[in-house]
mmCIF file of C-alpha atoms in Angstrom:
data_model
loop_
_atom_site.group_PDB
_atom_site.id
_atom_site.type_symbol
_atom_site.label_atom_id
_atom_site.label_comp_id
_atom_site.label_asym_id
_atom_site.label_seq_id
_atom_site.Cartn_x
_atom_site.Cartn_y
_atom_site.Cartn_z
ATOM 1 C CA MET A 169 126.058 78.612 91.110
ATOM 2 C CA PRO A 170 122.336 77.887 90.499
ATOM 3 C CA ALA A 171 120.604 79.706 87.677
ATOM 4 C CA ASN A 172 117.990 82.363 88.300
ATOM 5 C CA ASN A 173 114.358 81.376 88.370
ATOM 6 C CA THR A 174 111.917 83.197 86.150
ATOM 7 C CA THR A 175 109.828 86.035 87.501
ATOM 8 C CA ALA A 176 106.772 83.899 86.702
ATOM 9 C CA GLU A 177 108.065 81.168 89.035
ATOM 10 C CA ILE A 178 108.720 83.717 91.778
ATOM 11 C CA VAL A 179 105.237 85.247 91.483
ATOM 12 C CA ALA A 180 103.610 81.809 91.335
ATOM 13 C CA ALA A 181 105.214 80.979 94.685
ATOM 14 C CA MET A 182 103.878 84.239 96.144
ATOM 15 C CA ARG A 183 100.372 83.612 94.817
ATOM 16 C CA ALA A 184 100.352 80.035 96.127
ATOM 17 C CA ALA A 185 101.337 81.027 99.671
ATOM 18 C CA GLN A 186 98.877 82.433 102.179
ATOM 19 C CA ARG A 187 101.175 83.345 105.090
ATOM 20 C CA ILE A 188 104.402 85.057 104.021
ATOM 21 C CA ALA A 189 107.341 86.644 105.837
ATOM 22 C CA VAL A 190 109.473 89.267 104.088
ATOM 23 C CA VAL A 191 112.888 90.081 105.516
ATOM 24 C CA ALA A 192 116.020 92.074 104.630
ATOM 25 C CA HIS A 193 119.531 92.487 105.982
ATOM 26 C CA VAL A 194 120.644 93.694 109.405
ATOM 27 C CA ARG A 195 121.274 97.438 109.751
ATOM 28 C CA PRO A 196 118.669 98.036 107.016
ATOM 29 C CA ASP A 197 119.142 100.950 104.633
ATOM 30 C CA GLY A 198 116.647 102.673 102.355
ATOM 31 C CA ASP A 199 116.718 99.940 99.727
ATOM 32 C CA ALA A 200 116.171 97.214 102.301
ATOM 33 C CA VAL A 201 113.301 98.920 104.145
ATOM 34 C CA GLY A 202 111.668 100.314 101.014
ATOM 35 C CA SER A 203 111.863 97.003 99.152
ATOM 36 C CA VAL A 204 110.445 95.030 102.076
ATOM 37 C CA LEU A 205 107.535 97.392 102.633
ATOM 38 C CA GLY A 206 106.843 97.877 98.932
ATOM 39 C CA LEU A 207 106.474 94.119 98.457
ATOM 40 C CA VAL A 208 104.673 93.584 101.765
ATOM 41 C CA LEU A 209 102.014 96.209 101.030
ATOM 42 C CA SER A 210 101.460 94.852 97.520
ATOM 43 C CA LEU A 211 101.038 91.268 98.771
ATOM 44 C CA ARG A 212 98.690 92.418 101.534
ATOM 45 C CA ALA A 213 96.568 94.152 98.899
ATOM 46 C CA LEU A 214 96.499 90.793 97.117
ATOM 47 C CA GLY A 215 94.870 89.301 100.210
ATOM 48 C CA LYS A 216 97.926 87.603 101.700
ATOM 49 C CA GLU A 217 98.842 87.541 105.369
ATOM 50 C CA VAL A 218 102.296 89.107 105.290
ATOM 51 C CA ILE A 219 104.800 89.716 108.071
ATOM 52 C CA ALA A 220 107.454 92.425 107.623
ATOM 53 C CA LEU A 221 110.458 91.286 109.639
ATOM 54 C CA LEU A 222 113.701 93.175 110.310
ATOM 55 C CA GLU A 223 116.307 92.059 112.844
ATOM 56 C CA ASP A 224 117.188 95.650 113.795
ATOM 57 C CA GLY A 225 113.827 97.267 113.095
ATOM 58 C CA VAL A 226 113.325 100.438 111.050
ATOM 59 C CA PRO A 227 115.911 103.221 111.492
ATOM 60 C CA GLU A 228 114.580 106.583 112.603
ATOM 61 C CA ASN A 229 115.363 108.309 109.294
ATOM 62 C CA LEU A 230 112.961 105.990 107.428
ATOM 63 C CA ALA A 231 110.129 105.909 109.964
ATOM 64 C CA PHE A 232 108.001 108.173 107.716
ATOM 65 C CA LEU A 233 107.500 105.418 105.130
ATOM 66 C CA PRO A 234 104.020 103.873 104.905
ATOM 67 C CA GLY A 235 103.808 100.550 106.699
ATOM 68 C CA THR A 236 106.760 100.980 109.053
ATOM 69 C CA ASP A 237 104.407 100.692 112.023
ATOM 70 C CA THR A 238 103.723 97.077 111.030
ATOM 71 C CA VAL A 239 107.381 95.984 110.908
ATOM 72 C CA ILE A 240 108.280 93.584 113.692
ATOM 73 C CA GLN A 241 111.573 92.437 115.140
ATOM 74 C CA PRO A 242 112.121 88.725 115.793
ATOM 75 C CA GLY A 243 111.070 87.433 119.179
ATOM 76 C CA THR A 244 111.232 84.040 120.824
ATOM 77 C CA GLU A 245 107.890 82.772 119.540
ATOM 78 C CA PRO A 246 108.081 80.426 116.521
ATOM 79 C CA LEU A 247 106.912 81.827 113.203
ATOM 80 C CA GLN A 248 104.785 79.625 110.967
ATOM 81 C CA VAL A 249 104.873 80.752 107.324
ATOM 82 C CA ASP A 250 104.328 79.111 103.939
ATOM 83 C CA LEU A 251 106.967 81.276 102.281
ATOM 84 C CA ALA A 252 109.934 83.391 103.370
ATOM 85 C CA ILE A 253 111.276 86.114 101.072
ATOM 86 C CA ALA A 254 114.732 87.639 101.616
ATOM 87 C CA LEU A 255 115.346 90.972 99.895
ATOM 88 C CA ASP A 256 118.559 92.939 99.284
ATOM 89 C CA THR A 257 120.562 90.446 101.352
ATOM 90 C CA ALA A 258 123.808 89.256 99.790
ATOM 91 C CA THR A 259 124.267 86.228 102.079
ATOM 92 C CA HIS A 260 121.752 84.182 104.051
ATOM 93 C CA GLU A 261 123.446 85.051 107.367
ATOM 94 C CA ARG A 262 122.967 88.778 106.726
ATOM 95 C CA ILE A 263 119.255 88.587 107.554
ATOM 96 C CA GLY A 264 120.391 88.261 111.167
ATOM 97 C CA GLU A 265 120.791 85.383 113.575
ATOM 98 C CA LYS A 266 117.329 85.704 115.107
ATOM 99 C CA CYS A 267 115.501 86.164 111.793
ATOM 100 C CA LYS A 268 117.350 83.215 110.295
ATOM 101 C CA ALA A 269 116.416 80.974 113.212
ATOM 102 C CA LEU A 270 112.754 81.949 112.863
ATOM 103 C CA LEU A 271 112.603 81.508 109.100
ATOM 104 C CA ASP A 272 114.779 78.423 108.577
ATOM 105 C CA PRO A 273 111.748 76.095 109.051
ATOM 106 C CA ALA A 274 109.900 77.805 106.168
ATOM 107 C CA PRO A 275 109.332 75.251 103.363
ATOM 108 C CA LEU A 276 110.323 77.757 100.669
ATOM 109 C CA LEU A 277 112.796 80.670 100.590
ATOM 110 C CA VAL A 278 112.770 83.226 97.782
ATOM 111 C CA ASN A 279 115.967 85.266 97.431
ATOM 112 C CA ILE A 280 115.677 88.554 95.491
ATOM 113 C CA ASP A 281 118.749 90.762 95.344
ATOM 114 C CA HIS A 282 121.042 92.901 93.178
ATOM 115 C CA HIS A 283 124.424 92.127 94.740
ATOM 116 C CA PRO A 284 126.659 90.288 92.249
ATOM 117 C CA THR A 285 128.308 88.319 95.072
ATOM 118 C CA ASN A 286 124.981 86.746 96.117
ATOM 119 C CA PRO A 287 125.482 82.927 95.974
ATOM 120 C CA ARG A 288 121.772 82.238 95.294
ATOM 121 C CA TYR A 289 121.044 80.693 98.666
ATOM 122 C CA GLY A 290 117.263 80.540 98.168
ATOM 123 C CA THR A 291 115.010 77.740 97.010
ATOM 124 C CA LEU A 292 114.046 80.203 94.287
ATOM 125 C CA ASN A 293 116.418 83.001 93.281
ATOM 126 C CA LEU A 294 116.164 86.233 91.347
ATOM 127 C CA ILE A 295 119.533 88.004 91.333
ATOM 128 C CA ASP A 296 119.909 90.942 88.942
ATOM 129 C CA ALA A 297 123.375 92.444 89.332
ATOM 130 C CA GLY A 298 122.533 94.934 86.580
ATOM 131 C CA SER A 299 119.858 96.541 88.719
ATOM 132 C CA PRO A 300 121.006 99.539 90.790
ATOM 133 C CA ALA A 301 118.605 98.683 93.619
ATOM 134 C CA THR A 302 116.516 95.785 94.826
ATOM 135 C CA GLY A 303 113.600 98.228 94.815
ATOM 136 C CA GLN A 304 113.885 98.392 91.032
ATOM 137 C CA ILE A 305 113.682 94.586 90.774
ATOM 138 C CA ILE A 306 110.573 94.571 92.981
ATOM 139 C CA TYR A 307 108.885 97.335 90.980
ATOM 140 C CA ASN A 308 109.549 95.506 87.705
ATOM 141 C CA LEU A 309 108.264 92.253 89.212
ATOM 142 C CA LEU A 310 105.026 93.842 90.413
ATOM 143 C CA SER A 311 104.486 95.700 87.145
ATOM 144 C CA GLU A 312 105.232 92.734 84.901
ATOM 145 C CA HIS A 313 102.787 90.448 86.677
ATOM 146 C CA GLY A 314 100.008 92.881 87.512
ATOM 147 C CA LEU A 315 100.424 92.819 91.278
ATOM 148 C CA PRO A 316 98.942 95.752 93.227
ATOM 149 C CA ILE A 317 100.873 99.026 93.112
ATOM 150 C CA ASP A 318 99.289 101.908 94.995
ATOM 151 C CA ASP A 319 100.748 105.172 96.288
ATOM 152 C CA ALA A 320 102.107 103.566 99.470
ATOM 153 C CA VAL A 321 103.922 100.906 97.429
ATOM 154 C CA ARG A 322 105.333 103.604 95.147
ATOM 155 C CA GLN A 323 106.573 105.681 98.074
ATOM 156 C CA ASN A 324 108.528 102.763 99.484
ATOM 157 C CA LEU A 325 110.000 101.632 96.187
ATOM 158 C CA PHE A 326 110.910 105.175 95.127
ATOM 159 C CA VAL A 327 112.855 105.681 98.359
ATOM 160 C CA ALA A 328 114.494 102.277 97.882
ATOM 161 C CA ILE A 329 115.659 103.227 94.400
ATOM 162 C CA SER A 330 116.567 106.825 95.186
ATOM 163 C CA THR A 331 118.740 106.009 98.198
ATOM 164 C CA ASP A 332 120.617 103.135 96.563
ATOM 165 C CA THR A 333 121.397 105.196 93.461
ATOM 166 C CA GLY A 334 122.599 108.226 95.406
ATOM 167 C CA SER A 335 119.515 110.113 94.253
ATOM 168 C CA PHE A 336 120.018 108.803 90.688
ATOM 169 C CA GLN A 337 123.688 109.874 90.556
ATOM 170 C CA PHE A 338 125.612 106.592 90.694
ATOM 171 C CA SER A 339 126.900 104.892 87.561
ATOM 172 C CA SER A 340 124.626 101.899 88.208
ATOM 173 C CA THR A 341 121.599 104.096 87.453
ATOM 174 C CA ASN A 342 120.167 103.106 84.072
ATOM 175 C CA ALA A 343 117.446 104.216 81.689
ATOM 176 C CA ARG A 344 114.901 101.925 83.326
ATOM 177 C CA THR A 345 115.619 103.563 86.688
ATOM 178 C CA HIS A 346 114.577 106.933 85.313
ATOM 179 C CA GLY A 347 111.660 105.307 83.513
ATOM 180 C CA ILE A 348 110.332 103.909 86.778
ATOM 181 C CA ALA A 349 110.582 107.328 88.429
ATOM 182 C CA ALA A 350 108.680 108.816 85.501
ATOM 183 C CA GLU A 351 105.964 106.156 85.743
ATOM 184 C CA MET A 352 105.594 106.828 89.449
ATOM 185 C CA MET A 353 105.322 110.576 88.898
ATOM 186 C CA GLU A 354 102.758 110.066 86.137
ATOM 187 C CA ALA A 355 100.744 107.994 88.632
ATOM 188 C CA GLY A 356 100.759 110.977 91.023
ATOM 189 C CA LEU A 357 103.661 110.209 93.343
ATOM 190 C CA ASP A 358 104.937 113.309 95.160
ATOM 191 C CA THR A 359 108.672 112.746 94.684
ATOM 192 C CA ALA A 360 109.584 116.232 95.914
ATOM 193 C CA ARG A 361 108.016 115.490 99.304
ATOM 194 C CA LEU A 362 109.881 112.190 99.552
ATOM 195 C CA ALA A 363 113.175 113.831 98.588
ATOM 196 C CA GLN A 364 112.680 116.413 101.330
ATOM 197 C CA LEU A 365 111.963 113.714 103.915
ATOM 198 C CA VAL A 366 114.975 111.630 102.861
ATOM 199 C CA TYR A 367 117.593 114.297 102.152
ATOM 200 C CA GLN A 368 116.482 117.477 103.929
ATOM 201 C CA SER A 369 115.212 116.301 107.308
ATOM 202 C CA TYR A 370 118.372 115.271 109.152
ATOM 203 C CA PRO A 371 118.521 115.476 112.962
ATOM 204 C CA LEU A 372 121.135 117.854 114.364
ATOM 205 C CA ARG A 373 123.290 114.928 115.511
ATOM 206 C CA ARG A 374 123.755 113.938 111.853
ATOM 207 C CA LEU A 375 125.325 117.343 111.161
ATOM 208 C CA GLU A 376 127.454 117.008 114.280
ATOM 209 C CA MET A 377 128.663 113.706 112.887
ATOM 210 C CA MET A 378 129.417 115.257 109.509
ATOM 211 C CA ARG A 379 131.356 118.110 111.138
ATOM 212 C CA THR A 380 133.456 115.638 113.108
ATOM 213 C CA MET A 381 134.035 113.505 110.014
ATOM 214 C CA LEU A 382 135.300 116.491 108.022
ATOM 215 C CA ASN A 383 137.608 117.490 110.878
ATOM 216 C CA GLU A 384 139.010 113.983 111.361
ATOM 217 C CA MET A 385 139.089 112.515 107.827
ATOM 218 C CA GLN A 386 142.486 111.193 106.773
ATOM 219 C CA PHE A 387 144.080 111.059 103.332
ATOM 220 C CA ARG A 388 146.614 108.731 101.774
ATOM 221 C CA ALA A 389 147.801 107.723 98.302
ATOM 222 C CA ASP A 390 148.419 111.389 97.439
ATOM 223 C CA GLY A 391 144.864 112.389 98.333
ATOM 224 C CA ARG A 392 143.194 109.662 96.299
ATOM 225 C CA ILE A 393 141.979 107.752 99.367
ATOM 226 C CA VAL A 394 140.049 109.377 102.188
ATOM 227 C CA SER A 395 138.811 107.587 105.293
ATOM 228 C CA TRP A 396 137.200 108.224 108.652
ATOM 229 C CA GLN A 397 136.933 106.170 111.840
ATOM 230 C CA LEU A 398 133.544 106.318 113.577
ATOM 231 C CA THR A 399 134.269 105.226 117.140
ATOM 232 C CA GLN A 400 131.880 103.855 119.732
ATOM 233 C CA SER A 401 132.728 106.691 122.108
ATOM 234 C CA PHE A 402 131.638 109.289 119.560
ATOM 235 C CA MET A 403 128.453 107.369 118.758
ATOM 236 C CA ASP A 404 127.616 107.314 122.450
ATOM 237 C CA GLN A 405 128.419 111.015 122.762
ATOM 238 C CA ILE A 406 125.838 112.066 120.158
ATOM 239 C CA ALA A 407 123.349 109.219 120.871
ATOM 240 C CA MET A 408 123.625 108.064 117.255
ATOM 241 C CA ASP A 409 120.831 106.133 115.534
ATOM 242 C CA PRO A 410 122.051 103.550 112.978
ATOM 243 C CA GLY A 411 120.199 105.351 110.189
ATOM 244 C CA ASP A 412 122.255 108.499 110.785
ATOM 245 C CA THR A 413 125.150 107.138 108.720
ATOM 246 C CA GLU A 414 123.141 106.456 105.562
ATOM 247 C CA GLY A 415 124.641 108.401 102.672
ATOM 248 C CA LEU A 416 127.301 109.968 104.895
ATOM 249 C CA ILE A 417 130.101 108.421 102.870
ATOM 250 C CA ASP A 418 128.862 110.260 99.770
ATOM 251 C CA THR A 419 130.199 113.485 101.296
ATOM 252 C CA LEU A 420 133.695 112.003 101.127
ATOM 253 C CA ARG A 421 133.095 110.959 97.520
ATOM 254 C CA MET A 422 132.603 114.618 96.578
ATOM 255 C CA ILE A 423 136.295 115.445 96.914
ATOM 256 C CA ASP A 424 137.724 115.873 93.428
ATOM 257 C CA SER A 425 141.017 114.076 94.046
ATOM 258 C CA VAL A 426 139.412 111.063 95.705
ATOM 259 C CA VAL A 427 139.276 107.721 93.903
ATOM 260 C CA SER A 428 138.092 105.676 96.873
ATOM 261 C CA CYS A 429 136.636 106.474 100.286
ATOM 262 C CA VAL A 430 136.058 104.350 103.371
ATOM 263 C CA ILE A 431 134.242 104.706 106.676
ATOM 264 C CA PHE A 432 135.238 102.387 109.515
ATOM 265 C CA GLU A 433 132.653 101.982 112.266
ATOM 266 C CA ASP A 434 132.829 100.236 115.632
ATOM 267 C CA VAL A 435 130.101 97.588 115.981
ATOM 268 C CA PRO A 436 129.270 95.236 118.874
ATOM 269 C CA GLY A 437 131.437 92.203 119.515
ATOM 270 C CA GLY A 438 134.762 93.913 118.919
ATOM 271 C CA LYS A 439 134.155 94.116 115.175
ATOM 272 C CA VAL A 440 134.623 96.999 112.745
ATOM 273 C CA ARG A 441 132.170 97.651 109.944
ATOM 274 C CA VAL A 442 133.818 98.750 106.687
ATOM 275 C CA SER A 443 131.904 100.753 104.072
ATOM 276 C CA ALA A 444 133.964 101.334 100.924
ATOM 277 C CA ARG A 445 133.228 103.260 97.733
ATOM 278 C CA SER A 446 135.094 103.706 94.456
ATOM 279 C CA LYS A 447 134.811 106.394 91.778
ATOM 280 C CA ASP A 448 136.982 104.476 89.293
ATOM 281 C CA ALA A 449 135.862 101.085 87.949
ATOM 282 C CA ARG A 450 139.485 99.952 87.926
ATOM 283 C CA VAL A 451 139.424 99.971 91.738
ATOM 284 C CA ASP A 452 137.065 97.124 92.602
ATOM 285 C CA VAL A 453 136.144 97.596 96.257
ATOM 286 C CA SER A 454 134.013 94.455 96.162
ATOM 287 C CA ALA A 455 137.114 92.381 95.423
ATOM 288 C CA ILE A 456 139.038 94.161 98.165
ATOM 289 C CA CYS A 457 136.247 93.609 100.686
ATOM 290 C CA GLY A 458 136.136 89.999 99.529
ATOM 291 C CA GLN A 459 139.653 89.531 100.849
ATOM 292 C CA PHE A 460 138.247 90.295 104.299
ATOM 293 C CA GLY A 461 135.147 88.099 104.003
ATOM 294 C CA GLY A 462 132.853 90.834 102.665
ATOM 295 C CA GLY A 463 131.539 91.777 99.254
ATOM 296 C CA GLY A 464 129.007 93.862 97.381
ATOM 297 C CA HIS A 465 129.379 95.828 94.161
ATOM 298 C CA ARG A 466 132.452 96.914 92.230
ATOM 299 C CA MET A 467 131.880 100.539 93.225
ATOM 300 C CA ALA A 468 130.255 100.006 96.642
ATOM 301 C CA ALA A 469 131.005 97.223 99.076
ATOM 302 C CA GLY A 470 131.503 96.359 102.705
ATOM 303 C CA ALA A 471 133.102 93.961 105.153
ATOM 304 C CA ARG A 472 133.557 93.332 108.865
ATOM 305 C CA LEU A 473 137.014 93.087 110.417
ATOM 306 C CA ARG A 474 138.227 92.291 113.887
ATOM 307 C CA GLY A 475 139.025 95.424 115.914
ATOM 308 C CA PRO A 476 140.379 97.571 117.341
ATOM 309 C CA ILE A 477 139.294 100.118 114.799
ATOM 310 C CA GLY A 478 142.734 101.644 114.168
ATOM 311 C CA GLU A 479 144.318 98.294 113.376
ATOM 312 C CA ALA A 480 141.409 97.221 111.175
ATOM 313 C CA ALA A 481 141.595 100.487 109.246
ATOM 314 C CA GLU A 482 145.317 100.122 108.632
ATOM 315 C CA LYS A 483 144.931 96.550 107.340
ATOM 316 C CA PHE A 484 142.170 97.508 104.932
ATOM 317 C CA LEU A 485 143.732 100.778 103.759
ATOM 318 C CA THR A 486 147.048 99.088 103.023
ATOM 319 C CA VAL A 487 145.337 96.757 100.549
ATOM 320 C CA LEU A 488 143.228 99.560 99.116
ATOM 321 C CA GLU A 489 146.236 101.825 98.626
ATOM 322 C CA HIS A 490 148.031 99.076 96.715
ATOM 323 C CA GLU A 491 145.073 98.835 94.321
ATOM 324 C CA VAL A 492 144.763 102.604 93.918
ATOM 325 C CA ARG A 493 148.468 103.037 93.181
ATOM 326 C CA ARG A 494 148.298 100.148 90.710
ATOM 327 C CA ILE A 495 146.148 102.253 88.336
ATOM 328 C CA ASP A 496 148.793 104.992 88.023
#
């Protein structure tokens, strides 16, 4: 696997380029959207022409972030850029088929991420598996090299960090994470307002989804595994937005007996999206997801299996239960 490039090399590439595209993974979450917009707004303040590109656009729950109105989805027109930057995207294909087709001609690809399974697919790579969020890597990069950081940049990067650390609760959260939050607050960032917008402004359908999840969740391994199957019919019933599921799995994590939790979700093409979490480092959900072509972090990972959803769930849960029972 190639070695990381230095932050100086990464910033030099950004300074040398005039027209830049910044992209993140499909079905973008808070870290993806916040990291993209945080970097985009900083580079625009530097005088660069920067395109914010997301295959699936910005989910409704993050539409309040500064700069979301400038995010575009890939079209059929070719995109001429000097530099492409992929953020929070563990594999090149995860930026989406259309985004990849548009950006493949770019002469230089910078890959910045915190997933340990990232194979360093960029021309230049900055992979920090010790960082709890890509937003933290971006903030450190901007700070270290004196790139512009205004309130709009802070808002985006704070949301990126907060959402990917479970509001600073997950074990990946480190001292620097809290230090960044403190620096942002000292600079005048209204973190209470952002927390309200992220965690206390759910649409009613999100609560309907949570109620159904709690009614339908299933246990195995003597209560140490809990799972739920989010079917296409239910998504259609409540007119679900993709952003509605962000953080939903953390409700399952709250159960005291649970070691690992999983949400299975129908996605187009007869596939099933798997989101897995672990509360015990001895149960490596990244390794389990890796058996199904996925990956991520030891305590948080994902994969995509062939449906139908019930069969996919049983295949995955059988492997997971073996690992959970192994730690007895």
